[in-house]
Amino acid sequence: MAKRHTSQEVQPAFFSILNEQWFDFPSEAKYGKSRPVTDFEKLSRVGEGTYGIVYKARDTKFDKIVALKKMRMAGTKDGIPVSGLREINILLNLRHDNIVELKEVVVGKSLNSIFLVMEYCEQDLASLLDNMPAPFSETQVKCILIQMLKGLRYLHENFIIHRDLKVSNLLMTDKGCVKIADFGLARKFGLPSKPMTPTVVTLWYRAPELLLGSKIQTTAIDMWAAGCIMGELLAHRPLLPGRSEIHQIELIIEMFGTPSDAIWPGFSDLPALSNMTLRKQPYNNLRHTFTWLTDAGIRLLNFLFMYDPNKRATAEECLESSYFKEQPHPCDPELMPSFPQHRLKRKAPEEKRQETKSSMSKNSDLFSDFGVGPTSAKKKK
Ligand SMILES: Nc1ncnc2c1ncn2[C@@H]1O[C@H](COP(=O)(O)OP(=O)(O)OP(=O)(O)O)[C@@H](O)[C@H]1O
């Protein structure tokens, strides 16, 4: 059967990635004309992830508010970590309303300290979901989903698999524009890369083929994560919050029934199944979970949660869904609430969210490269 999702069997070839990535750099960055980070005034710290700390900062030369992401160097032998290089290379070559814009790369005092200058987004959806008193209305959920799907369609058309889609990587501007962020795990198909690790994609959003050890990565892993995000936005809680990989598989089976070769050809050959027996559960419980959702909504969720990655919905197909054409219609992004009261609450809830990627030391003095010291940090608006 023809593949509906673009896929790649990944190979180990670490150094060719680095070379290809530098060849793709715009000449400014490639030939060392990057601006110094001292051109930026740090305003506040807005987020911290596995690969870097993110600050709200002011570009003093152009008087613009930006986000500055300092790449973590800890634990790397050769300077910039490959995840950072991938993120830089991929983002510099992308331009879309629903993808966070990387404006430039600037350097710190020491040569191996690198900052990504990105457009600043006021919110991330994880913090919003954890803090807002009432859930998003369905018209707002549709507005968010459509923007996410447009961003995904653009990525997949450009041969990029994000590989870490989750609510904390969906940012929102004060104008209600949703942006996919955090390309540290993203891959361009066609580039050789290291052998696939099944631990890509945060556990709660991880597709069954990854959990069961498939060696093939396709754009369908982003679409499963998109289904989890749709479920989370509609239910106002994570849909499949597994505590371990085994628990994650159990939750998936509880919700969608036990897969079989009949619905997912090749399923019984997946590596993890050689040492595990799956519980028999014949029912799909999506309708019981979303009793109030229209048939079109349930159909879209079921399409996103197809076990067989080849049959799973593409972003393009989702955008055609009748769910987005029926009442209540998606609201205009400009009409999305901006939630200024929740901007200060970003960090705490994010820490509570379960993450599976290894955590690195977060104590280094990351302010030391800025011209302005931590004591002069302005209060966030
Ligand atoms: N452009 C931006 N504007 C505003 N805030 C941002 C921006 N980029 C990132 N952030 C904030 O910083 C947090 C961490 O950023 P990011 O996800 O890029 O880092 P990471 O180290 O790759 O994270 P992860 O551990 O999820 O892989 C985000 O959840 C968000 O709250």
Tab-separated table of N, CA and C in Angstrom, residues 160-241:
chain	number	residue	atom	x	y	z
A	160	ILE	N	9.672	18.065	7.169
A	160	ILE	CA	10.124	18.153	8.559
A	160	ILE	C	9.140	17.370	9.439
A	161	ILE	N	9.676	16.504	10.292
A	161	ILE	CA	8.849	15.890	11.349
A	161	ILE	C	9.248	16.596	12.634
A	162	HIS	N	8.284	17.131	13.373
A	162	HIS	CA	8.610	17.894	14.580
A	162	HIS	C	9.128	16.981	15.686
A	163	ARG	N	8.451	15.902	15.931
A	163	ARG	CA	8.831	14.843	16.879
A	163	ARG	C	8.732	15.221	18.365
A	164	ASP	N	8.202	16.384	18.678
A	164	ASP	CA	7.970	16.680	20.098
A	164	ASP	C	6.782	17.620	20.255
A	165	LEU	N	5.730	17.316	19.511
A	165	LEU	CA	4.553	18.171	19.574
A	165	LEU	C	3.809	17.914	20.880
A	166	LYS	N	3.504	18.976	21.600
A	166	LYS	CA	2.768	18.875	22.870
A	166	LYS	C	2.283	20.285	23.205
A	167	VAL	N	1.402	20.406	24.195
A	167	VAL	CA	0.819	21.732	24.439
A	167	VAL	C	1.866	22.755	24.877
A	168	SER	N	2.937	22.316	25.559
A	168	SER	CA	3.928	23.315	25.985
A	168	SER	C	4.785	23.795	24.816
A	169	ASN	N	4.705	23.122	23.670
A	169	ASN	CA	5.428	23.606	22.497
A	169	ASN	C	4.510	24.340	21.521
A	170	LEU	N	3.305	24.658	21.973
A	170	LEU	CA	2.418	25.516	21.177
A	170	LEU	C	2.368	26.862	21.884
A	171	LEU	N	2.892	27.879	21.229
A	171	LEU	CA	2.918	29.220	21.809
A	171	LEU	C	1.787	30.039	21.203
A	172	MET	N	1.394	31.092	21.914
A	172	MET	CA	0.328	31.950	21.389
A	172	MET	C	0.692	33.413	21.607
A	173	THR	N	0.515	34.217	20.571
A	173	THR	CA	0.791	35.649	20.697
A	173	THR	C	-0.456	36.344	21.258
A	174	ASP	N	-0.283	37.609	21.618
A	174	ASP	CA	-1.427	38.384	22.116
A	174	ASP	C	-2.484	38.598	21.043
A	175	LYS	N	-2.141	38.318	19.793
A	175	LYS	CA	-3.125	38.453	18.708
A	175	LYS	C	-3.796	37.117	18.408
A	176	GLY	N	-3.579	36.125	19.303
A	176	GLY	CA	-4.249	34.824	19.142
A	176	GLY	C	-3.618	33.937	18.089
A	177	CYS	N	-2.401	34.291	17.651
A	177	CYS	CA	-1.733	33.483	16.637
A	177	CYS	C	-0.963	32.348	17.324
A	178	VAL	N	-1.274	31.124	16.931
A	178	VAL	CA	-0.638	29.942	17.536
A	178	VAL	C	0.614	29.584	16.728
A	179	LYS	N	1.707	29.318	17.433
A	179	LYS	CA	2.994	29.035	16.759
A	179	LYS	C	3.565	27.735	17.306
A	180	ILE	N	3.957	26.853	16.416
A	180	ILE	CA	4.650	25.631	16.841
A	180	ILE	C	6.097	26.007	17.151
A	181	ALA	N	6.578	25.585	18.340
A	181	ALA	CA	7.941	25.945	18.756
A	181	ALA	C	8.727	24.692	19.120
A	182	ASP	N	9.970	24.902	19.497
A	182	ASP	CA	10.879	23.871	20.000
A	182	ASP	C	11.189	22.799	18.951
A	183	PHE	N	12.153	23.120	18.111
A	183	PHE	CA	12.532	22.206	17.028
A	183	PHE	C	13.799	21.410	17.357
A	184	GLY	N	14.066	21.274	18.656
A	184	GLY	CA	15.272	20.560	19.090
A	184	GLY	C	15.287	19.094	18.702
A	185	LEU	N	14.116	18.498	18.521
A	185	LEU	CA	14.067	17.078	18.147
A	185	LEU	C	13.634	16.887	16.694
A	186	ALA	N	13.364	18.012	16.010
A	186	ALA	CA	12.820	17.907	14.649
A	186	ALA	C	13.854	17.307	13.692
A	187	ARG	N	13.369	16.661	12.650
A	187	ARG	CA	14.249	16.062	11.634
A	187	ARG	C	13.732	16.396	10.246
A	188	LYS	N	14.694	16.637	9.350
A	188	LYS	CA	14.341	16.786	7.942
A	188	LYS	C	14.467	15.405	7.323
A	189	PHE	N	13.460	14.919	6.599
A	189	PHE	CA	13.641	13.605	5.992
A	189	PHE	C	14.640	13.752	4.866
A	190	GLY	N	15.383	12.656	4.667
A	190	GLY	CA	16.379	12.674	3.616
A	190	GLY	C	17.757	12.927	4.187
A	191	LEU	N	17.822	13.597	5.326
A	191	LEU	CA	19.125	13.724	5.985
A	191	LEU	C	19.402	12.440	6.728
A	192	PRO	N	20.589	11.876	6.629
A	192	PRO	CA	20.861	10.730	7.494
A	192	PRO	C	20.948	11.207	8.932
A	193	SER	N	20.459	10.455	9.854
A	193	SER	CA	20.568	10.847	11.245
A	193	SER	C	20.781	9.605	12.106
A	194	LYS	N	20.906	9.848	13.412
A	194	LYS	CA	21.239	8.712	14.275
A	194	LYS	C	20.067	7.732	14.379
A	195	PRO	N	20.334	6.494	14.774
A	195	PRO	CA	19.249	5.521	14.823
A	195	PRO	C	18.119	6.034	15.696
A	196	MET	N	16.897	5.723	15.278
A	196	MET	CA	15.755	6.273	15.988
A	196	MET	C	15.666	5.764	17.415
A	197	THR	N	15.508	6.680	18.334
A	197	THR	CA	15.260	6.266	19.690
A	197	THR	C	13.756	6.340	19.928
A	198	PRO	N	13.168	5.303	20.547
A	198	PRO	CA	11.715	5.357	20.756
A	198	PRO	C	11.320	6.406	21.784
A	199	THR	N	12.314	7.059	22.428
A	199	THR	CA	11.951	8.053	23.453
A	199	THR	C	11.761	9.447	22.873
A	200	VAL	N	11.728	9.596	21.522
A	200	VAL	CA	11.330	10.904	20.988
A	200	VAL	C	9.846	11.074	21.281
A	201	VAL	N	9.413	12.280	21.371
A	201	VAL	CA	8.046	12.670	21.693
A	201	VAL	C	7.764	12.374	23.167
A	202	THR	N	7.392	13.412	23.883
A	202	THR	CA	7.036	13.281	25.288
A	202	THR	C	5.962	12.198	25.445
A	203	LEU	N	6.121	11.377	26.473
A	203	LEU	CA	5.335	10.148	26.638
A	203	LEU	C	3.834	10.284	26.349
A	204	TRP	N	3.196	11.283	26.921
A	204	TRP	CA	1.736	11.400	26.797
A	204	TRP	C	1.278	11.579	25.354
A	205	TYR	N	2.198	12.054	24.490
A	205	TYR	CA	1.843	12.384	23.106
A	205	TYR	C	2.467	11.386	22.125
A	206	ARG	N	3.041	10.308	22.680
A	206	ARG	CA	3.848	9.391	21.856
A	206	ARG	C	2.967	8.371	21.130
A	207	ALA	N	3.203	8.219	19.842
A	207	ALA	CA	2.390	7.322	19.009
A	207	ALA	C	2.674	5.859	19.348
A	208	PRO	N	1.684	4.972	19.125
A	208	PRO	CA	1.862	3.561	19.475
A	208	PRO	C	3.024	2.892	18.746
A	209	GLU	N	3.268	3.312	17.464
A	209	GLU	CA	4.377	2.667	16.732
A	209	GLU	C	5.713	2.963	17.405
A	210	LEU	N	5.856	4.156	18.013
A	210	LEU	CA	7.107	4.469	18.726
A	210	LEU	C	7.178	3.657	20.014
A	211	LEU	N	6.044	3.603	20.724
A	211	LEU	CA	6.022	2.853	21.998
A	211	LEU	C	6.321	1.375	21.747
A	212	LEU	N	5.949	0.877	20.573
A	212	LEU	CA	6.158	-0.548	20.292
A	212	LEU	C	7.447	-0.789	19.504
A	213	GLY	N	8.301	0.234	19.435
A	213	GLY	CA	9.672	0.047	18.943
A	213	GLY	C	9.862	0.077	17.441
A	214	SER	N	8.913	0.654	16.677
A	214	SER	CA	9.078	0.730	15.220
A	214	SER	C	10.351	1.503	14.863
A	215	LYS	N	11.047	1.048	13.809
A	215	LYS	CA	12.277	1.731	13.375
A	215	LYS	C	11.972	2.832	12.358
A	216	ILE	N	10.732	2.882	11.918
A	216	ILE	CA	10.355	3.858	10.890
A	216	ILE	C	9.699	5.073	11.534
A	217	GLN	N	10.179	6.241	11.170
A	217	GLN	CA	9.543	7.479	11.642
A	217	GLN	C	8.769	8.100	10.499
A	218	THR	N	7.554	8.507	10.754
A	218	THR	CA	6.801	9.193	9.698
A	218	THR	C	6.153	10.436	10.292
A	219	THR	N	5.640	11.256	9.409
A	219	THR	CA	4.932	12.455	9.844
A	219	THR	C	3.716	12.078	10.708
A	220	ALA	N	3.303	10.797	10.612
A	220	ALA	CA	2.137	10.340	11.388
A	220	ALA	C	2.390	10.425	12.898
A	221	ILE	N	3.662	10.449	13.323
A	221	ILE	CA	3.880	10.567	14.783
A	221	ILE	C	3.450	11.953	15.271
A	222	ASP	N	3.617	12.963	14.417
A	222	ASP	CA	3.132	14.310	14.777
A	222	ASP	C	1.603	14.343	14.812
A	223	MET	N	0.978	13.535	13.928
A	223	MET	CA	-0.484	13.569	13.855
A	223	MET	C	-1.110	12.882	15.074
A	224	TRP	N	-0.471	11.815	15.573
A	224	TRP	CA	-0.963	11.204	16.818
A	224	TRP	C	-0.897	12.248	17.942
A	225	ALA	N	0.248	12.944	18.016
A	225	ALA	CA	0.405	13.985	19.046
A	225	ALA	C	-0.664	15.072	18.871
A	226	ALA	N	-0.980	15.396	17.602
A	226	ALA	CA	-2.025	16.403	17.339
A	226	ALA	C	-3.363	15.912	17.882
A	227	GLY	N	-3.637	14.599	17.742
A	227	GLY	CA	-4.873	14.020	18.294
A	227	GLY	C	-4.888	14.159	19.815
A	228	CYS	N	-3.745	13.903	20.451
A	228	CYS	CA	-3.669	14.046	21.919
A	228	CYS	C	-3.921	15.493	22.324
A	229	ILE	N	-3.402	16.426	21.530
A	229	ILE	CA	-3.602	17.850	21.839
A	229	ILE	C	-5.078	18.218	21.660
A	230	MET	N	-5.697	17.724	20.573
A	230	MET	CA	-7.132	18.003	20.361
A	230	MET	C	-7.925	17.465	21.553
A	231	GLY	N	-7.646	16.233	21.964
A	231	GLY	CA	-8.344	15.642	23.105
A	231	GLY	C	-8.127	16.453	24.378
A	232	GLU	N	-6.895	16.906	24.581
A	232	GLU	CA	-6.563	17.663	25.797
A	232	GLU	C	-7.267	19.020	25.818
A	233	LEU	N	-7.331	19.670	24.661
A	233	LEU	CA	-8.002	20.977	24.604
A	233	LEU	C	-9.504	20.822	24.849
A	234	LEU	N	-10.082	19.736	24.306
A	234	LEU	CA	-11.530	19.531	24.462
A	234	LEU	C	-11.879	19.058	25.875
A	235	ALA	N	-11.033	18.207	26.458
A	235	ALA	CA	-11.355	17.642	27.774
A	235	ALA	C	-10.814	18.509	28.910
A	236	HIS	N	-9.919	19.442	28.567
A	236	HIS	CA	-9.265	20.309	29.553
A	236	HIS	C	-8.432	19.502	30.550
A	237	ARG	N	-7.920	18.380	30.093
A	237	ARG	CA	-6.950	17.599	30.877
A	237	ARG	C	-6.225	16.693	29.884
A	238	PRO	N	-4.987	16.280	30.217
A	238	PRO	CA	-4.277	15.404	29.280
A	238	PRO	C	-5.095	14.143	29.004
A	239	LEU	N	-5.132	13.714	27.747
A	239	LEU	CA	-5.999	12.603	27.361
A	239	LEU	C	-5.423	11.254	27.782
A	240	LEU	N	-4.106	11.086	27.605
A	240	LEU	CA	-3.477	9.785	27.870
A	240	LEU	C	-2.233	10.003	28.750
A	241	PRO	N	-2.439	10.325	30.030
A	241	PRO	CA	-1.290	10.705	30.865
A	241	PRO	C	-0.562	9.511	31.486
